[in-house]
Amino acid sequence: MNQADNRRSWIESANGHPDFPLQNLPLGVFSSPGREPRGGVAIGEHILDLKAALAADLFEGEARHAAEAASGASLNAFFALGAGPRRVLREQLQALLAEGSPRQARMQELGATLLPAQASCQLHLPAQVGDYTDFYVGIHHANNVGRLFRPDNPLLPNYKHVPIGYHGRASTVVASGAAVRRPNGQTLAPGAEAPTFGPSKRLDYELELGIWIGPGNAMGEAIGIGQAEQHVAGYCLLNDWSARDVQAWEYQPLGPFLAKNFATSVSPWVVTAEALAPFRKAQPPRPEGDPQPLPYLLDEHDQAHGALDIQLEVLLQTAAMREQGVEPVRLALSNTRNMYWTVAQMVAHHSVGGCKLQAGDLFGSGTLSGPQPEAFGSLLESTFGGKQPLELPGGEQRTFLQDGDEVIFRAWCEREGYPRIGFGECRGVILPAR
Amino acid sequence: MNQADNRRSWIESANGHPDFPLQNLPLGVFSSPGREPRGGVAIGEHILDLKAALAADLFEGEARHAAEAASGASLNAFFALGAGPRRVLREQLQALLAEGSPRQARMQELGATLLPAQASCQLHLPAQVGDYTDFYVGIHHANNVGRLFRPDNPLLPNYKHVPIGYHGRASTVVASGAAVRRPNGQTLAPGAEAPTFGPSKRLDYELELGIWIGPGNAMGEAIGIGQAEQHVAGYCLLNDWSARDVQAWEYQPLGPFLAKNFATSVSPWVVTAEALAPFRKAQPPRPEGDPQPLPYLLDEHDQAHGALDIQLEVLLQTAAMREQGVEPVRLALSNTRNMYWTVAQMVAHHSVGGCKLQAGDLFGSGTLSGPQPEAFGSLLESTFGGKQPLELPGGEQRTFLQDGDEVIFRAWCEREGYPRIGFGECRGVILPAR
């Protein structure tokens, strides 16, 4: 998998596509006008409709079974199958879609029935989220935010021992494109003795990697670190929308609640471990003086291959920019290498006390800021707690999000000898509070 | 509803039953040997099988529709119907089961097909839990625990303004009777610089009221305090099992995670608002100097009727007691009047920022300790942080739970001129760590 791979597809738009070449093939759930949501695979500017592919008898053996599990209105059953069937399906998909495929003529005949244009389709949440857990493994974010909330002890003593996480709200996880309503809530004005109620004035995004869980574990039985990757179905982008003023007032002692549970957006395509395999890296060595992970978090293979090299980008387009036809402007460029803990460590930690994971559970990584301001993954960090506004095209400024602002996340992997693999977008526009 | 009501049932065991007289009629999901789980209603020592009742054509009109929604393997569809159909079903059930019912002969004919003995059935989780939220509205518990974790500021400044809550783990909510495996986790020994990994040594229970959510709200739309009660399907007992040593080390800054997510037990019967109506009370006046709730948490009817007068009991039976035939011993007797916030305030707060509630969501109230040690709802409180062991029959002592210990919660309502209404039990025995 780490060899060069420049295979091309007979679907011309896939070759050189910034997100969806033959080497990616992420899965998702889509609908075209007047038809029920169903599973599909992104290839260039098109979606391979898995229901139509099954009807055309394009798959064999285990791949047929996997395609059936992935062809409904949610991918949960497909996630539950695990890595084996997923790989077999991927191989048959690549064979079908590669240049020189013996099925090319038959597939072209089916036209938009089999391969509708993405532009004509709506994308949905790819799975029913059972439980959603948000981690906090971006160490630069933890440092930056810790400094704002707790100047005396930005990074708490447990941070380098525990992959810190907390439970989030599953019912408000939405697919990219869903508008996000500014929440009302209690906030405490600086110097005030009593809180007031109203629309959040410090609405923010958080740039995160999302992780879809595949096969689960029985309650009471931990997933060992060596097996942890087998329980991951795929990856996406995740925006952990946050109302900072609500959060500051409510979060002690039990953690964020209304500050986060009004919405969480994810990119709709599930990028598989197979597509990301060429972009695996060794975990960066821990800084001098940092403790070694406890044995249940330590695995040789994970140390050598557990990190992911994914570029993460935040863009913003205000209502004024949109009206004037000004393109979204980049606010940050970061990378998943800013994770202090790997995904395998997150899975192993989550289940080590016996917590049951299930296919369709979702993890967020926590905000993945880099060490420098141009890589900060939230406005809270980029504006130094709202003190230094960002300058935008047309003379606009932002400390926190205004109504009508659209936040856009993008992500991709690049390396020599391999086509670029992208995640697509995770978008959300802010609606005024009710 | 607040009149005296001494109606009797032709099912003799219902009359004078400590939990399930004609005036209660809680709903649940049960199975008898060799048959699929299905909905039923507790009456005395029996369960009225709703599938069998439908087959025997016992209901009419809207009640039939409600019984159909409640007759499957989970009550989610029934919860979603709301209070109207629930009340109509209750009225027809009471008419069917009351002394002098014209259908008595027909129902008796059906015998155990319609009315199996509870002792021959297994009880299940009554609904698929979408999201589970744990509140913290027991003010004495917040004070007691705050003092142990944060001697300087036991009750944080937000407590009397915000019905504090956080998201819990839905996948590990289990029905009474499921054994609970002691979790492994990271803990920091007193004075140690680095954590160690192993079985929790400070395993505890938390005595809570559980609240099942009925009809939900659309994302982005709040539920007003005046409508909040209409979104509650019913009540149960809830044990928020807690590993105190894991919690102390992990909970900053984002709240409890592995300390709680290994298991949460609930009693299987859903006691309705209608059954509890005679036990409604006015909210106790807030102590002198406490702030008034913000307007979105304030409602005249809720102030006058929002409190519930439910007795809550904790019992313990150790393995040694069980072997020697010693009955469970009471560790605490408390009451839901120790809630600082009402259920309506919890619902209104949860949704005020636009968080979507759905039928089958579960709330925990938070530990409902009274002000005195004999009403403390956790061992952390009863043993003053593990410093003063409890004395048990046979010379045993406990600071925290030992393997083989069984914790039993019971709850009931009593008042003059009305039969006692009970919740049944919420039980769980501790298995050794893996």
XYZ file of C-alpha atoms in Angstrom, chain A:
434
model
C 0.000 0.000 0.000
C 2.909 2.340 0.553
C 4.174 1.841 -2.999
C 3.523 4.456 -5.620
C 0.013 4.088 -7.065
C -0.960 6.115 -10.075
C -3.748 3.928 -11.410
C -6.338 5.898 -13.309
C -10.093 5.544 -13.650
C -12.141 5.457 -16.830
C -14.257 8.097 -15.114
C -12.220 11.031 -16.339
C -13.150 13.460 -13.537
C -11.578 11.104 -11.000
C -8.098 11.511 -12.448
C -6.498 14.498 -10.773
C -9.621 15.133 -8.712
C -8.574 16.945 -5.517
C -10.653 14.652 -3.286
C -11.965 11.538 -4.972
C -9.516 9.678 -7.225
C -9.628 5.903 -7.695
C -7.384 5.552 -4.641
C -9.917 7.104 -2.239
C -13.426 5.649 -2.750
C -15.065 6.955 0.431
C -18.556 5.729 1.295
C -21.580 7.813 2.141
C -25.356 8.061 2.036
C -26.951 10.214 -0.660
C -30.255 10.866 -2.328
C -31.208 12.109 -5.743
C -34.460 14.009 -6.312
C -37.474 11.861 -5.567
C -35.478 8.844 -4.382
C -34.811 7.428 -0.936
C -31.389 7.903 0.706
C -29.013 5.032 -0.107
C -25.358 4.128 0.062
C -22.825 5.248 -2.499
C -19.136 5.687 -3.223
C -17.550 8.971 -4.355
C -15.515 8.774 -7.561
C -14.480 12.056 -9.195
C -17.544 14.199 -9.807
C -19.835 11.171 -9.499
C -21.316 8.800 -6.967
C -21.448 5.082 -7.612
C -24.925 4.067 -6.464
C -24.474 0.794 -4.563
C -28.117 -0.242 -4.924
C -27.901 0.230 -8.683
C -24.543 -1.577 -8.753
C -26.078 -4.527 -6.921
C -29.042 -4.556 -9.294
C -26.554 -4.659 -12.189
C -24.820 -7.593 -10.519
C -21.417 -5.880 -10.445
C -20.098 -7.525 -7.255
C -19.125 -11.053 -6.332
C -18.924 -13.051 -3.127
C -18.059 -11.182 0.037
C -18.029 -7.838 -1.793
C -21.680 -8.333 -2.723
C -22.507 -8.912 0.923
C -20.564 -5.779 1.936
C -22.224 -3.699 -0.788
C -25.634 -4.861 0.420
C -24.776 -3.740 3.959
C -23.639 -0.365 2.577
C -26.566 0.215 0.224
C -29.276 1.262 2.695
C -30.161 4.559 4.345
C -27.326 4.250 6.868
C -23.921 2.577 6.853
C -24.193 1.092 10.368
C -24.530 -2.492 9.109
C -21.537 -1.986 6.804
C -19.466 -0.489 9.632
C -20.286 -3.533 11.769
C -18.773 -5.900 9.162
C -15.275 -4.663 9.829
C -12.111 -4.402 7.797
C -12.177 -7.711 5.894
C -15.365 -7.206 3.873
C -14.551 -3.504 3.516
C -11.252 -4.350 1.822
C -12.801 -6.903 -0.498
C -15.432 -4.375 -1.573
C -12.711 -1.768 -2.119
C -10.725 -4.114 -4.350
C -13.730 -4.931 -6.529
C -14.693 -1.249 -6.718
C -11.179 -0.335 -7.834
C -11.213 -3.093 -10.456
C -14.619 -1.946 -11.740
C -13.638 1.704 -11.927
C -10.033 1.403 -13.162
C -9.020 2.095 -16.710
C -9.378 -1.100 -18.700
C -12.186 -2.477 -16.529
C -13.995 -5.252 -18.431
C -17.292 -3.851 -17.053
C -16.728 -0.296 -18.278
C -19.102 -0.534 -21.230
C -21.890 -2.063 -19.144
C -21.434 0.571 -16.451
C -21.412 3.434 -18.940
C -24.636 2.114 -20.434
C -26.328 2.536 -17.055
C -25.336 6.201 -17.018
C -26.773 8.366 -14.237
C -28.705 5.419 -12.826
C -25.415 3.917 -11.685
C -23.232 7.014 -11.569
C -25.227 10.168 -10.849
C -23.364 13.476 -10.685
C -22.594 14.542 -7.121
C -23.893 17.998 -8.001
C -27.375 16.516 -8.553
C -27.432 14.665 -5.223
C -27.929 15.494 -1.570
C -25.551 13.989 0.972
C -26.789 12.768 4.346
C -25.352 11.700 7.668
C -23.638 8.414 6.755
C -24.751 6.504 9.855
C -27.113 6.662 12.773
C -24.916 7.898 15.591
C -25.290 5.658 18.644
C -23.064 7.552 21.045
C -20.816 10.497 20.263
C -17.610 11.072 22.224
C -15.437 14.129 21.941
C -11.766 13.751 22.795
C -9.223 16.456 23.534
C -6.062 15.053 21.991
C -4.893 18.236 20.247
C -2.212 19.233 22.698
C -1.638 22.733 21.294
C -5.361 23.445 21.578
C -5.402 22.097 25.140
C -2.497 24.385 25.960
C -3.975 27.437 24.239
C -7.451 27.058 25.711
C -6.166 25.981 29.087
C -4.228 29.245 29.226
C -7.414 31.261 28.603
C -9.695 29.353 31.013
C -7.083 28.518 33.649
C -4.019 30.787 33.348
C -2.392 29.104 36.367
C -2.467 25.540 35.067
C -3.177 25.393 31.321
C -2.337 21.711 30.900
C -3.712 19.691 33.796
C -1.569 16.943 35.368
C -3.630 14.139 33.792
C -3.268 15.369 30.185
C -0.127 13.435 29.254
C -1.378 10.231 30.916
C -5.057 10.131 29.917
C -6.528 10.559 26.407
C -9.089 12.996 27.839
C -12.576 12.645 26.410
C -16.181 13.301 27.363
C -19.593 12.315 26.090
C -21.266 14.589 23.559
C -24.765 14.754 22.149
C -25.596 12.248 19.402
C -29.024 13.647 18.465
C -27.623 16.887 17.039
C -24.846 15.460 14.863
C -25.717 16.692 11.363
C -24.254 16.352 7.896
C -22.321 19.133 6.216
C -24.636 21.739 4.742
C -27.142 21.778 7.599
C -27.522 25.326 8.899
C -26.639 25.884 12.545
C -28.847 28.063 14.706
C -27.077 30.331 17.182
C -27.971 28.994 20.632
C -29.506 30.924 23.490
C -28.101 30.313 26.897
C -26.945 31.628 30.235
C -23.781 33.674 30.312
C -22.018 35.685 32.965
C -20.860 39.099 31.770
C -17.384 40.122 32.941
C -17.668 41.500 36.453
C -21.369 40.581 36.780
C -22.647 38.709 39.801
C -25.630 37.035 38.133
C -25.987 35.504 34.678
C -28.188 36.803 31.894
C -30.019 34.845 29.205
C -29.787 35.419 25.472
C -28.051 34.517 22.210
C -24.434 33.420 22.542
C -22.063 36.256 21.647
C -18.998 34.062 21.373
C -19.981 31.401 18.865
C -17.030 29.406 17.563
C -16.017 26.385 15.495
C -13.585 23.627 16.435
C -11.552 21.885 13.735
C -11.578 18.144 14.445
C -11.016 14.794 12.849
C -14.091 12.557 13.161
C -13.728 8.811 13.615
C -16.555 6.390 12.774
C -16.518 3.225 14.865
C -16.888 -0.139 13.154
C -17.332 -3.446 14.991
C -18.024 -2.884 18.681
C -17.185 -4.726 21.881
C -19.304 -6.414 24.518
C -20.021 -4.378 27.638
C -17.406 -5.168 30.275
C -14.762 -6.295 27.738
C -11.969 -3.933 26.725
C -10.525 -3.593 23.225
C -6.766 -4.102 23.381
C -4.565 -1.447 21.786
C -3.278 -4.023 19.286
C -6.817 -4.651 17.987
C -8.065 -1.079 18.253
C -7.617 -0.098 14.585
C -9.820 -3.029 13.566
C -12.704 -1.283 15.325
C -12.471 1.880 13.218
C -14.704 2.114 10.140
C -13.375 5.365 8.744
C -12.695 9.065 9.100
C -14.375 12.398 8.418
C -14.132 16.077 9.308
C -15.999 17.262 12.369
C -16.975 20.746 13.501
C -17.622 20.831 17.228
C -19.547 24.135 17.259
C -19.027 25.826 20.615
C -20.649 28.735 22.455
C -17.679 29.992 24.458
C -19.609 32.310 26.754
C -22.093 29.566 27.653
C -19.204 27.139 28.133
C -17.247 29.403 30.467
C -20.244 29.766 32.790
C -21.603 26.203 32.758
C -18.646 23.850 32.379
C -17.610 23.469 36.005
C -17.677 20.886 37.519
C -19.083 18.355 35.013
C -17.937 19.592 31.612
C -19.478 21.274 28.544
C -23.211 20.772 27.979
C -25.376 23.407 26.268
C -22.189 25.060 24.981
C -21.770 22.156 22.567
C -24.970 20.149 22.276
C -26.858 22.454 19.881
C -24.975 21.096 16.822
C -22.005 19.058 15.604
C -21.362 18.929 11.840
C -19.555 16.155 9.976
C -18.386 15.804 6.394
C -20.583 13.191 4.708
C -17.943 10.935 3.118
C -16.363 8.182 5.206
C -12.715 7.918 4.206
C -11.462 4.412 4.935
C -8.326 3.251 6.702
C -7.300 1.639 3.387
C -7.402 4.994 1.560
C -5.353 6.613 4.321
C -2.824 3.781 4.686
C -0.179 5.505 2.495
C -0.347 8.546 4.787
C 0.403 6.772 8.040
C 3.381 7.989 10.002
C 5.246 7.049 13.127
C 4.069 8.820 16.245
C 6.327 11.816 16.788
C 8.629 11.129 19.749
C 7.225 12.549 22.973
C 9.020 15.695 24.111
C 11.843 15.189 26.618
C 10.398 14.722 30.077
C 6.917 13.576 28.970
C 5.781 10.332 30.631
C 5.546 7.092 28.659
C 1.955 5.904 28.097
C 0.726 3.194 30.452
C 1.009 -0.317 28.934
C -2.665 -0.496 27.873
C -1.981 2.510 25.619
C 1.327 1.293 24.239
C 1.762 -0.820 21.133
C 4.777 -1.114 18.891
C 2.823 -1.089 15.644
C 0.813 1.912 16.824
C 3.994 3.773 17.772
C 5.440 3.059 14.321
C 2.290 3.666 12.199
C -0.433 5.179 14.395
C -0.136 8.819 13.354
C -1.998 10.226 10.340
C -0.628 12.930 8.072
C -3.784 14.773 7.031
C -3.839 18.480 6.177
C -6.769 20.310 7.765
C -8.040 23.663 6.562
C -10.564 26.162 7.947
C -12.180 28.720 5.663
C -14.747 31.411 6.313
C -17.168 33.194 4.035
C -19.250 35.954 5.583
C -22.655 36.993 4.274
C -21.091 40.158 2.820
C -18.382 38.140 1.068
C -21.006 35.796 -0.349
C -23.081 38.699 -1.645
C -20.038 40.292 -3.266
C -18.859 37.015 -4.752
C -15.702 36.962 -2.639
C -14.309 33.452 -2.246
C -13.986 31.924 1.254
C -10.793 32.976 3.001
C -8.470 30.608 4.808
C -8.374 31.076 8.586
C -6.111 28.154 9.458
C -4.130 25.265 8.065
C -3.292 22.481 10.494
C -2.530 18.768 10.456
C -3.609 15.631 12.304
C 0.003 15.203 13.384
C -0.883 17.629 16.187
C -2.633 14.758 17.970
C -0.923 13.817 21.212
C -2.728 10.438 21.218
C -3.474 8.147 18.273
C -6.904 6.888 17.247
C -5.939 3.417 18.507
C -5.098 4.899 21.882
C -8.467 6.664 21.945
C -10.323 3.402 21.189
C -8.323 1.416 23.744
C -8.818 4.041 26.417
C -12.545 4.461 25.739
C -13.232 0.762 26.194
C -10.682 -0.115 28.884
C -13.209 0.181 31.706
C -15.749 -1.923 29.823
C -17.676 0.792 27.989
C -19.467 -0.731 25.009
C -18.655 0.732 21.592
C -21.053 0.056 18.729
C -20.936 0.379 14.945
C -21.948 3.952 14.127
C -20.523 5.519 17.255
C -18.648 8.695 16.467
C -15.510 10.145 18.035
C -14.208 13.669 17.624
C -10.477 14.092 18.076
C -10.700 17.421 19.842
C -9.525 20.603 18.162
C -6.379 20.010 16.150
C -4.483 23.267 16.385
C -0.844 23.558 15.475
C 1.629 25.421 17.631
C 1.487 28.638 15.548
C -1.467 31.089 15.175
C -1.905 30.281 11.473
C -2.675 26.702 12.527
C -5.114 27.469 15.355
C -8.306 25.425 14.987
C -10.780 27.737 16.734
C -11.518 31.466 16.872
C -11.023 31.349 20.627
C -7.373 30.627 19.884
C -6.942 32.660 16.671
C -8.272 35.826 18.308
C -6.581 35.159 21.651
C -9.850 34.866 23.522
C -11.600 37.512 21.392
C -8.946 40.157 22.050
C -7.312 40.327 18.577
C -9.890 40.352 15.766
C -9.087 38.644 12.477
C -9.055 40.910 9.429
C -11.222 39.689 6.536
C -11.532 40.798 2.885
C -13.631 43.940 2.425
C -12.584 45.421 5.753
C -14.644 43.067 7.893
C -13.297 41.792 11.204
C -14.220 38.794 13.316
C -13.609 37.814 16.887
C -16.403 35.235 16.987
C -18.928 34.066 14.366
C -21.647 36.404 13.118
C -25.032 35.358 11.732
C -24.673 34.460 8.074
C -21.051 33.362 8.389
C -20.299 30.049 6.728
C -17.488 27.922 8.131
C -15.907 25.434 5.736
C -13.472 22.684 6.676
C -11.439 20.799 4.093
C -8.878 18.037 4.513
C -6.510 16.137 2.262
C -3.428 13.939 2.167
C -0.521 14.437 -0.221
C 2.710 12.612 -0.924
C 5.104 11.938 -3.766
C 4.020 9.210 -6.163
C 0.441 9.114 -5.035
C -2.687 11.033 -5.984
C -4.092 13.477 -3.489
C -6.835 11.968 -1.272
C -9.445 14.424 0.015
C -12.253 14.386 2.541
C -14.635 16.744 0.743
C -16.076 19.557 2.803
C -17.750 20.103 6.138
C -19.847 23.279 5.885
C -22.285 25.107 8.103
C -23.840 28.558 7.982
C -24.938 30.372 11.136
C -28.620 31.269 11.476
C -29.733 33.998 13.905
C -30.943 32.878 17.339
C -34.678 32.357 17.822
